[in-house]
mmCIF file of C-alpha atoms and ligand atoms in Angstrom:
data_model
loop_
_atom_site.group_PDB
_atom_site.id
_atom_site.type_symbol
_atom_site.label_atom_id
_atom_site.label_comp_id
_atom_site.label_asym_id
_atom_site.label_seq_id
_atom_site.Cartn_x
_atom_site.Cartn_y
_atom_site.Cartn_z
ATOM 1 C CA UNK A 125 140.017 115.681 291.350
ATOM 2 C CA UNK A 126 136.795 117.456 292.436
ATOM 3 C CA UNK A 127 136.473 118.342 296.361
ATOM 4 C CA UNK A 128 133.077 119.455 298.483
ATOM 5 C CA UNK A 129 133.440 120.394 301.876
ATOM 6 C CA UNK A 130 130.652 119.635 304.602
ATOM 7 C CA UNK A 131 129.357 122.058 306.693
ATOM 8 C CA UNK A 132 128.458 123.386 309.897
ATOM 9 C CA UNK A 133 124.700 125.136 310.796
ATOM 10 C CA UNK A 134 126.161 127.538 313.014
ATOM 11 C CA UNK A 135 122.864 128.974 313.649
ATOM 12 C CA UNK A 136 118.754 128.625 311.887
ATOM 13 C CA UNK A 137 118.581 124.466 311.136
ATOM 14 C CA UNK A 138 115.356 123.147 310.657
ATOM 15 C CA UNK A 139 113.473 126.708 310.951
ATOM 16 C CA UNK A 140 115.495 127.108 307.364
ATOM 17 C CA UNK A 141 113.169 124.280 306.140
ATOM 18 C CA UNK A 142 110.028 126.993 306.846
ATOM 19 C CA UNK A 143 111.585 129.741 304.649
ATOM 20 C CA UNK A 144 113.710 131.427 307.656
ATOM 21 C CA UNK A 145 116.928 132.238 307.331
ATOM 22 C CA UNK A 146 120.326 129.540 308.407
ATOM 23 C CA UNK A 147 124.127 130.876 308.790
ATOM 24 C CA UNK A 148 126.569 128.260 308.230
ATOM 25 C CA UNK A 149 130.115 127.745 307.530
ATOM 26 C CA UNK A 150 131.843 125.363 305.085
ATOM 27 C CA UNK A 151 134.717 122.905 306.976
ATOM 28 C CA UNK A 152 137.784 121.921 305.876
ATOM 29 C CA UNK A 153 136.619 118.078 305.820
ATOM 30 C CA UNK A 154 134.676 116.688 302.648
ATOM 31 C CA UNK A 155 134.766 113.765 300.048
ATOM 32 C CA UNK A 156 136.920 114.407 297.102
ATOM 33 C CA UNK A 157 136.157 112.911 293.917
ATOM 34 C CA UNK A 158 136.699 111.748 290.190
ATOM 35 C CA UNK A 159 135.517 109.842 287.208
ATOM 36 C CA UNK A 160 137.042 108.177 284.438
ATOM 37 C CA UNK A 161 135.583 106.602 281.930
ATOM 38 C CA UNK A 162 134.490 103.242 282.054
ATOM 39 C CA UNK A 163 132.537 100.175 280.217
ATOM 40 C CA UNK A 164 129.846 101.020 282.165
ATOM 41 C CA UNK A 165 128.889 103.681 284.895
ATOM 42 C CA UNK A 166 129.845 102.647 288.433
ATOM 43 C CA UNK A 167 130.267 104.585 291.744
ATOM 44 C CA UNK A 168 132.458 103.265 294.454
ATOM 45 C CA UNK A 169 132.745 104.991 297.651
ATOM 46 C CA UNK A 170 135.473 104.766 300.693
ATOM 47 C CA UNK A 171 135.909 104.098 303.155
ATOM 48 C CA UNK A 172 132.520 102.670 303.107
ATOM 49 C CA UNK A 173 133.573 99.805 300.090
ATOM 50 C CA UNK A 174 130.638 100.576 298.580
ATOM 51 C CA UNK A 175 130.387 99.363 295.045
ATOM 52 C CA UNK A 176 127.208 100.046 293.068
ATOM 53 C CA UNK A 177 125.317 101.143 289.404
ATOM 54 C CA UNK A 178 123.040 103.444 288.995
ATOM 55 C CA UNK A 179 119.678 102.978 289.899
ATOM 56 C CA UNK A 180 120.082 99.460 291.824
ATOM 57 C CA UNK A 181 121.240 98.025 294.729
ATOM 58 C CA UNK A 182 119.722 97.051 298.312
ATOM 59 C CA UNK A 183 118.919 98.397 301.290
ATOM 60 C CA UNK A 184 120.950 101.761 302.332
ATOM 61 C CA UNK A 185 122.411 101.590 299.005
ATOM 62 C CA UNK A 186 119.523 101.968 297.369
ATOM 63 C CA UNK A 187 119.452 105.094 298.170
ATOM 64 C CA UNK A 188 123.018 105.688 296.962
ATOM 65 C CA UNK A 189 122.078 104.355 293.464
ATOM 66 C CA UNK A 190 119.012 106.408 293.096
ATOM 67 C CA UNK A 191 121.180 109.436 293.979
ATOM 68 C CA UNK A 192 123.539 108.386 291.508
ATOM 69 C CA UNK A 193 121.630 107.862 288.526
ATOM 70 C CA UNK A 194 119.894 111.504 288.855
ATOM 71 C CA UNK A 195 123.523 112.953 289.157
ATOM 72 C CA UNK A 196 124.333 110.669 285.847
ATOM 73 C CA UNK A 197 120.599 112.019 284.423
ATOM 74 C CA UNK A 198 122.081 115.953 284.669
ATOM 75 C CA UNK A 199 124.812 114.948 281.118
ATOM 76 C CA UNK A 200 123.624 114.026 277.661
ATOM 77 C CA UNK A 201 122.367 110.175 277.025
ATOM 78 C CA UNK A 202 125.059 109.757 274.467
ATOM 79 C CA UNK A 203 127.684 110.554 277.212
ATOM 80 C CA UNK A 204 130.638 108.385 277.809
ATOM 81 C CA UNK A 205 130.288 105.764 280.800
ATOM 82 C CA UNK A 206 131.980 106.864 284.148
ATOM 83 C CA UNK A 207 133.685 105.391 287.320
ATOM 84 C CA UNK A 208 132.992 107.514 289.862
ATOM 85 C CA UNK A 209 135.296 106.993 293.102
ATOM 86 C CA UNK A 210 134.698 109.431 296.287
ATOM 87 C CA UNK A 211 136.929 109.791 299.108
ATOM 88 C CA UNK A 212 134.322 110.049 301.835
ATOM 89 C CA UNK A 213 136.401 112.398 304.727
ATOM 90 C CA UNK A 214 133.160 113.514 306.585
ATOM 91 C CA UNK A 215 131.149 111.007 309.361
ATOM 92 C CA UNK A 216 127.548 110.661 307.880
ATOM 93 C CA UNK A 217 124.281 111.003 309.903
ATOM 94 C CA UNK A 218 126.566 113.722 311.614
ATOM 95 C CA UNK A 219 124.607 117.110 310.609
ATOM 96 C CA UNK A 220 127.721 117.446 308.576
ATOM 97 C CA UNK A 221 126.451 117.985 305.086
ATOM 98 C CA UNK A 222 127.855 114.327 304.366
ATOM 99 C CA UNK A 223 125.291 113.506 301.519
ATOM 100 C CA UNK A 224 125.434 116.553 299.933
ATOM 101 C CA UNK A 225 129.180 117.135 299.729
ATOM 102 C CA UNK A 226 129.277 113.674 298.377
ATOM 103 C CA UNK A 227 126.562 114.963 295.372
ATOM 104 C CA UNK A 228 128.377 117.951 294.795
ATOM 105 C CA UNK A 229 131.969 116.471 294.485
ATOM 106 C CA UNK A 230 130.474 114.025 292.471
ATOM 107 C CA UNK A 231 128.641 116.270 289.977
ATOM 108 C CA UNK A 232 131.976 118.203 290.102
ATOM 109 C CA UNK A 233 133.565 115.305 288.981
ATOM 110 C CA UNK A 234 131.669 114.545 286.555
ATOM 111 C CA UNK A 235 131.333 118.383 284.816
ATOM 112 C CA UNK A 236 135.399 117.988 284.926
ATOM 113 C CA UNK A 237 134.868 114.757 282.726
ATOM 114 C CA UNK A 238 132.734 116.168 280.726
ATOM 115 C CA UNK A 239 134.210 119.586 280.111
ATOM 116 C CA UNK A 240 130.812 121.426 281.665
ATOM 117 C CA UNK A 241 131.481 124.805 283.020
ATOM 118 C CA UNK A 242 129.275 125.250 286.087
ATOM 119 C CA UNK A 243 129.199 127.946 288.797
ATOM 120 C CA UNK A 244 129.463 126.669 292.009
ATOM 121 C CA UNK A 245 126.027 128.017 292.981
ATOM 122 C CA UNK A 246 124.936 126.013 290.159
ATOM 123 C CA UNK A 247 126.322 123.031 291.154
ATOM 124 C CA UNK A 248 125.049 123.456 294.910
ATOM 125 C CA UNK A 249 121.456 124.504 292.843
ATOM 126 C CA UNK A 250 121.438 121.459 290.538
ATOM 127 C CA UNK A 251 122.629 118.464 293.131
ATOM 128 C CA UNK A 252 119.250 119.464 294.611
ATOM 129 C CA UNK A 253 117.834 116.191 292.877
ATOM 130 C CA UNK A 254 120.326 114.065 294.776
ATOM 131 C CA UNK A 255 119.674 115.698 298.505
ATOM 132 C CA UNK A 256 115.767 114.853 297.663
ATOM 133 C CA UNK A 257 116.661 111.482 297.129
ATOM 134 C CA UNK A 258 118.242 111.020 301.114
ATOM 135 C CA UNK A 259 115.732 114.080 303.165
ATOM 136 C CA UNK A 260 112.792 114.184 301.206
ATOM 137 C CA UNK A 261 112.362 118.145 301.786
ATOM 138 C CA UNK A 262 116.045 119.412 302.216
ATOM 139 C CA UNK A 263 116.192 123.029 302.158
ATOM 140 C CA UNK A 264 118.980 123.130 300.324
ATOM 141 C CA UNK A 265 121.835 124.654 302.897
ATOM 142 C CA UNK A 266 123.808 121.891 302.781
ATOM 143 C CA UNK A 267 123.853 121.822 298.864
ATOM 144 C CA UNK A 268 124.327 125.282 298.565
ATOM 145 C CA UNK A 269 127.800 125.180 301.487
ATOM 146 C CA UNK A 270 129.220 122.370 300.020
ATOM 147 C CA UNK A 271 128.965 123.853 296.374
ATOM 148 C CA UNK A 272 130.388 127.206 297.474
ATOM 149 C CA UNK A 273 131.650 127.548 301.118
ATOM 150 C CA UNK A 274 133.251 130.102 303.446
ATOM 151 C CA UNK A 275 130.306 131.725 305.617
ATOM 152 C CA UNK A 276 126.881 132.845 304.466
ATOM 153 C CA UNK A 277 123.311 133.255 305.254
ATOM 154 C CA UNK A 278 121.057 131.183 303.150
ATOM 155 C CA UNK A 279 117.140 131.344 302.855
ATOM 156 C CA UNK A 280 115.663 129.009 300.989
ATOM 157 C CA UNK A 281 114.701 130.542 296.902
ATOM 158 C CA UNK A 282 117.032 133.032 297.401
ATOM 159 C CA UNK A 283 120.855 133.889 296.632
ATOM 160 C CA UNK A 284 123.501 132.658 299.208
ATOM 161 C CA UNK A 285 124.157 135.950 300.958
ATOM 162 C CA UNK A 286 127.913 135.769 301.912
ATOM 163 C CA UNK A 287 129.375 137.044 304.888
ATOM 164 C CA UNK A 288 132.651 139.161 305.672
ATOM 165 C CA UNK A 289 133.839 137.929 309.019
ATOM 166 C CA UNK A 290 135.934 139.867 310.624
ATOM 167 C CA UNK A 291 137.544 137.113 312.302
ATOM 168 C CA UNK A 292 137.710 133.074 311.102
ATOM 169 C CA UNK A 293 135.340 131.122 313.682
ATOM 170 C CA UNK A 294 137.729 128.814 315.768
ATOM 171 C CA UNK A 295 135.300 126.080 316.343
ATOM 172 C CA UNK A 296 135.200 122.673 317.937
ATOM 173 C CA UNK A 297 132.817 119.778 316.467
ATOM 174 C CA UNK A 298 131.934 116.831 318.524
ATOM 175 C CA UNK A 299 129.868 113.648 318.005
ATOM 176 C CA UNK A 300 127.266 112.631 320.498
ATOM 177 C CA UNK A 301 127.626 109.189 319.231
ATOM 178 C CA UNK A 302 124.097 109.013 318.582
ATOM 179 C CA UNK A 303 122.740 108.461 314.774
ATOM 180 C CA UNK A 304 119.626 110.073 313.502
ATOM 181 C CA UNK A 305 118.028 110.738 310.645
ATOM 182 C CA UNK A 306 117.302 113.846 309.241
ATOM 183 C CA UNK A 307 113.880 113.163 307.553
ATOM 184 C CA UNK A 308 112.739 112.124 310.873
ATOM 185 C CA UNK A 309 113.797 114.635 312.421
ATOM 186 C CA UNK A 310 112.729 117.206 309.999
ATOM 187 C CA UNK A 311 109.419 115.180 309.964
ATOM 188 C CA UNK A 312 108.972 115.693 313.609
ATOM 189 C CA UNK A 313 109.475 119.339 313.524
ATOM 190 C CA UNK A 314 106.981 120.144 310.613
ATOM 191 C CA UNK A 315 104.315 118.114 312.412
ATOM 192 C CA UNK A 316 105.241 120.487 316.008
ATOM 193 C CA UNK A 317 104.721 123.209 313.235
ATOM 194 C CA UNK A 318 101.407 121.706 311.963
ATOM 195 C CA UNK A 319 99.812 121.369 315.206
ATOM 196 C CA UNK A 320 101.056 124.022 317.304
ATOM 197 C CA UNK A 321 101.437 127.248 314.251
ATOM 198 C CA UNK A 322 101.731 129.757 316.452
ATOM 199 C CA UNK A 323 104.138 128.338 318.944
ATOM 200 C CA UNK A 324 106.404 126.653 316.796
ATOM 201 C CA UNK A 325 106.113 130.096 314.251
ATOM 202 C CA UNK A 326 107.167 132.347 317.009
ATOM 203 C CA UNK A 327 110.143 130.114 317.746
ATOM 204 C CA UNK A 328 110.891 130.074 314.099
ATOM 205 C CA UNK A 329 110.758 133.625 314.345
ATOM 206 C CA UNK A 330 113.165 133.888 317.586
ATOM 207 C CA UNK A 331 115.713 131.947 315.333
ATOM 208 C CA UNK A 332 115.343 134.480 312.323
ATOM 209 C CA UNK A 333 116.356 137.264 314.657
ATOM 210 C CA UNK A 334 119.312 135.576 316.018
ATOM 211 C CA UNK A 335 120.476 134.780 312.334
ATOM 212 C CA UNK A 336 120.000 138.772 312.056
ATOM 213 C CA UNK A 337 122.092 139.321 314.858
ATOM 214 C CA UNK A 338 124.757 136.978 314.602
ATOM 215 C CA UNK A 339 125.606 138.373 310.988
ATOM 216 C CA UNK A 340 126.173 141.320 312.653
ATOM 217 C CA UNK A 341 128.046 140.104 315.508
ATOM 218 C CA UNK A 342 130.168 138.090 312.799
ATOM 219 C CA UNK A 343 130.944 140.689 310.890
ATOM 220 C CA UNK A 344 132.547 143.256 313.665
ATOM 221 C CA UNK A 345 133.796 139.648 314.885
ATOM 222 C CA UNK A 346 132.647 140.110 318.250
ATOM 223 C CA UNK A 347 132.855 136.209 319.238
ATOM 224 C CA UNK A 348 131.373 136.410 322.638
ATOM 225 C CA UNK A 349 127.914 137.878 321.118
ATOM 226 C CA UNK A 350 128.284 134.965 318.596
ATOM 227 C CA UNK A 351 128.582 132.845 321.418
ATOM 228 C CA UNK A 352 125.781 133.777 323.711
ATOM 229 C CA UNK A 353 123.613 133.885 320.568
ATOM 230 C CA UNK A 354 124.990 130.087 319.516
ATOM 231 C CA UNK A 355 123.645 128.621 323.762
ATOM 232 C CA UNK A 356 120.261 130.768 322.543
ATOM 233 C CA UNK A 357 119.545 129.221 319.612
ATOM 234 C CA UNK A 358 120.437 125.945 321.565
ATOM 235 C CA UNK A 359 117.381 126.530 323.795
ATOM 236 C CA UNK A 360 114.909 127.224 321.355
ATOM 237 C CA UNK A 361 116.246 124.157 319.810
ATOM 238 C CA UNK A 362 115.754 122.193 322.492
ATOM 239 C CA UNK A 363 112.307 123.787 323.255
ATOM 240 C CA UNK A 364 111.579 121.627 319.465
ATOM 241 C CA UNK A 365 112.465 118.583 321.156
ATOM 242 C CA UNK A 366 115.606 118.342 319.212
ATOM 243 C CA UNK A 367 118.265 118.246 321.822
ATOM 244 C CA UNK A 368 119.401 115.055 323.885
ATOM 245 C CA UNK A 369 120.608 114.238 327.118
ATOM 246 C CA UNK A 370 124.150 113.773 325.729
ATOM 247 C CA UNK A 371 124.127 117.087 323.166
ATOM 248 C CA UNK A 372 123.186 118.602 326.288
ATOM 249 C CA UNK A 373 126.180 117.441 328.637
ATOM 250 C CA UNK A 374 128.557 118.208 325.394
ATOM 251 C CA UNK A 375 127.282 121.654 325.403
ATOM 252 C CA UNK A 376 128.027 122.231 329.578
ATOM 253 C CA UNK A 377 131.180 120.698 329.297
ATOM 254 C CA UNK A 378 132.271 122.800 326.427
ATOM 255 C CA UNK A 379 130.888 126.364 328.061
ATOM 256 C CA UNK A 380 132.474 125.128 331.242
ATOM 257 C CA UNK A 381 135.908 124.283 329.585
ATOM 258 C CA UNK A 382 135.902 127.904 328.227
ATOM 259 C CA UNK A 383 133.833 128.350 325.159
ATOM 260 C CA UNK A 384 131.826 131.284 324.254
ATOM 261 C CA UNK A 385 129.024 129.260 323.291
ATOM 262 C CA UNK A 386 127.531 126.034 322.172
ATOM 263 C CA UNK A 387 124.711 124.328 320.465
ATOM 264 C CA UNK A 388 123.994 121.016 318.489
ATOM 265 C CA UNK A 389 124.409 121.444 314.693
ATOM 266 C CA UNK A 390 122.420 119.880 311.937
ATOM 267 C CA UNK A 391 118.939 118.080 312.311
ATOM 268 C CA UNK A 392 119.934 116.984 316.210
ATOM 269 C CA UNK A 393 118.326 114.006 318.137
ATOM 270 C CA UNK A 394 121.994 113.189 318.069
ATOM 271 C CA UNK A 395 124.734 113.349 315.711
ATOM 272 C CA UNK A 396 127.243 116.799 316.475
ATOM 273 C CA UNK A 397 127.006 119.873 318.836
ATOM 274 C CA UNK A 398 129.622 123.091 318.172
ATOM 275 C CA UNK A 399 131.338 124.880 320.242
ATOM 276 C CA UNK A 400 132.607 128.257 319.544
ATOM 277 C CA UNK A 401 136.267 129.247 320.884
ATOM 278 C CA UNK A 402 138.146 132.446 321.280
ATOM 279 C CA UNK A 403 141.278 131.035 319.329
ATOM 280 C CA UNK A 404 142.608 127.749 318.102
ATOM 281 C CA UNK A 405 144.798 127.287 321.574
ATOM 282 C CA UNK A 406 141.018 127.696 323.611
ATOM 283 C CA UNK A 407 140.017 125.082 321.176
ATOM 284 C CA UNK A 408 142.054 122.446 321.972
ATOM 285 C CA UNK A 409 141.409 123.232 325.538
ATOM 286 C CA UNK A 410 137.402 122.689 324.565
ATOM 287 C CA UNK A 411 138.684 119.464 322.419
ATOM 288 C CA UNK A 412 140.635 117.755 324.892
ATOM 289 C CA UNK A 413 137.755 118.307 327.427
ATOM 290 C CA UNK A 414 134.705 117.058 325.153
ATOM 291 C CA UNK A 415 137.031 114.106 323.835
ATOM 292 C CA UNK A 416 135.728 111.676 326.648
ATOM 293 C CA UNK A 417 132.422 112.392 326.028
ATOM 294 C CA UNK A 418 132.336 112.252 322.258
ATOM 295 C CA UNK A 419 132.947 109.814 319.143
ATOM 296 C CA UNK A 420 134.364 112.493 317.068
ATOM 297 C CA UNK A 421 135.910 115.222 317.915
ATOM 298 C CA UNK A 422 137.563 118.163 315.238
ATOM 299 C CA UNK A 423 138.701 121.811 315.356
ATOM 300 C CA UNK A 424 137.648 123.574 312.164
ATOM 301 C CA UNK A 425 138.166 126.959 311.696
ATOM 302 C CA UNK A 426 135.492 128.771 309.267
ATOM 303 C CA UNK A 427 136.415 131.545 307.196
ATOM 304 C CA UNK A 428 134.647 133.450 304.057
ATOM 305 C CA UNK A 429 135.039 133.040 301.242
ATOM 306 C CA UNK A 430 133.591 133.402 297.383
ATOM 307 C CA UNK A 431 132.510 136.529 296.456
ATOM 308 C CA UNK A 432 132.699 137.776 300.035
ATOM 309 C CA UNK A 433 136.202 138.737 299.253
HETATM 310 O O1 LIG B 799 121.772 117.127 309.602
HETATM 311 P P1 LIG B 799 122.028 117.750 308.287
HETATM 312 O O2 LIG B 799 123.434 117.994 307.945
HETATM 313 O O3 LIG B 799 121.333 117.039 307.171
HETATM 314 O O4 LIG B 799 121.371 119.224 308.354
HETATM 315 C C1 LIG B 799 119.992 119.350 308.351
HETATM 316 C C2 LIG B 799 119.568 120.782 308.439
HETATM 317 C C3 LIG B 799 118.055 120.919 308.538
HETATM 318 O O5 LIG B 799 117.793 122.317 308.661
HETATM 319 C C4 LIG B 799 117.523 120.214 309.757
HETATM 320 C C5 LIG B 799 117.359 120.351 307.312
HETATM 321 C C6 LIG B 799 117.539 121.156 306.043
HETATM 322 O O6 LIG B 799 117.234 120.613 304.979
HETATM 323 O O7 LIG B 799 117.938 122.338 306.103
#
């Protein structure tokens, strides 16, 4: 049984796609799965009762099957033929890491079957292919948490720079309710970048220093500089049109039920927003008070990991 987690951005989405730096935390939730072999290869997916081969299939599965067949294309020709099952335990569309933490489990999977050896920055390095298939230009974060976890900054062409926390992040995830897509959203962004370089650079910039600051502040695990640095990066977010009207309200009611800080998470125009608590009780206070408001709603609490320790 192979497991990737998801992932949260805690701070540095989308500026990570234009070579600045992202911190983000693997989460406890994640797809597990396996492969046996098979008369033919087939990948079948809950709780979404998908059923597919690689390479076909209609409509959002098409996607699915493309994916598939360039995770089948990383083994030998003469390989035997695999059923792949995943346990899908993370919402998609979410700015969870869903579709990569489904690649990397399932390229875990199928090294298992196999008998390949493969370091999990490898793994997070070679599921690449797949992410293309769903974002077009992913930068590779989400690939890179879900292959390897605990806390880190990442920058894209570069080693996954783990960090020591001194404390594990007690955080609160909640679901807008709203979908959206991250090529869009990434699409929108690059064209902001495109017409307006200076602009959208310096706010690129602005995020690059609060990654710089945040390792620090996450290392002496000073929470409440984490926290004010999380509702800054929200407003340079928002300043890239990225926020909505209901991220927004999530956010207040979060910093007004007692968190240190809050900001969406992922490629926004919907999906999830973070909060950031002092412990796991003040999260459940946060929780219980975003739980009208949202879809989804989760406590995670991030830790490091790897080579960190
Ligand atoms: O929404 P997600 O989980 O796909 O996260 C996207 C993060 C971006 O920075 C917006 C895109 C990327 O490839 O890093």
């Amino acid at each position: 049984m192979a497991f990737a987690g998801g992932k949260v951005i805690l701070f540095g989405e989308h500026a990570v796609v234009h070579q600045r730096p992202a911190l983000a935390a693997g989460i406890s939730i994640g797809v597990k799965a396996t492969a046996t072999e098979a008369n033919a290869d087939r990948l079948t997916a809950d709780p979404w009762g998908v059923d597919l081969a690689p390479g076909e299939g209609e409509g959002q599965s098409a996607d699915l099957s493309r994916a598939f067949a360039t995770a089948l294309a990383l083994y030998p020709e003469d390989r035997p033929r695999f059923h792949v099952h995943a346990e899908v335990g993370i919402p998609g569309g979410a700015g969870l890491g869903c579709s990569a933490a489904l690649g990397v489990a399932i390229i875990h999977a199928l090294d298992e079957a196999m008998g390949v050896t493969r370091e999990p920055e490898a793994r997070g390095e070679v599921s690449m292919a797949w992410e293309k298939v769903f974002h077009g230009n992913p930068s590779g974060v989400d690939n890179m948490m879900a292959a390897v976890g605990g806390i880190a900054v990442y920058r894209r062409g570069e080693p996954l720079d783990p960090i020591l926390a001194r404390k594990s992040l007690p955080l609160v995830i909640a679901h807008s309710g709203e979908s959206s897509s991250t090529k869009d959203m990434v699409s929108m962004v690059t064209r902001q970048y495109e017409r307006e370089p200076d602009r959208v650079g310096e706010l690129f910039d602005g995020i690059a220093s609060l990654v710089r600051n945040a390792k620090l502040a996450i290392k002496d695990g000073d929470h409440k500089a984490v926290g004010q640095l999380m509702d800054m990066n929200q407003a340079l977010l928002s300043g890239l049109m990225l926020s909505t009207e209901k991220l927004e309200r999530l956010c207040k009611v979060a910093r007004e039920a007692g968190a240190h800080g809050a900001k969406l998470t992922g490629a926004g125009g919907g999906g999830c927003m973070i909060a950031l608590c002092a412990s796991t009780e003040a999260a459940q206070t946060v929780q219980a008070a975003l739980a009208p408001h949202a879809s989804f709603t989760a406590i995670t609490e991030t830790r490091s990991r790897g080579r960190a320790k």
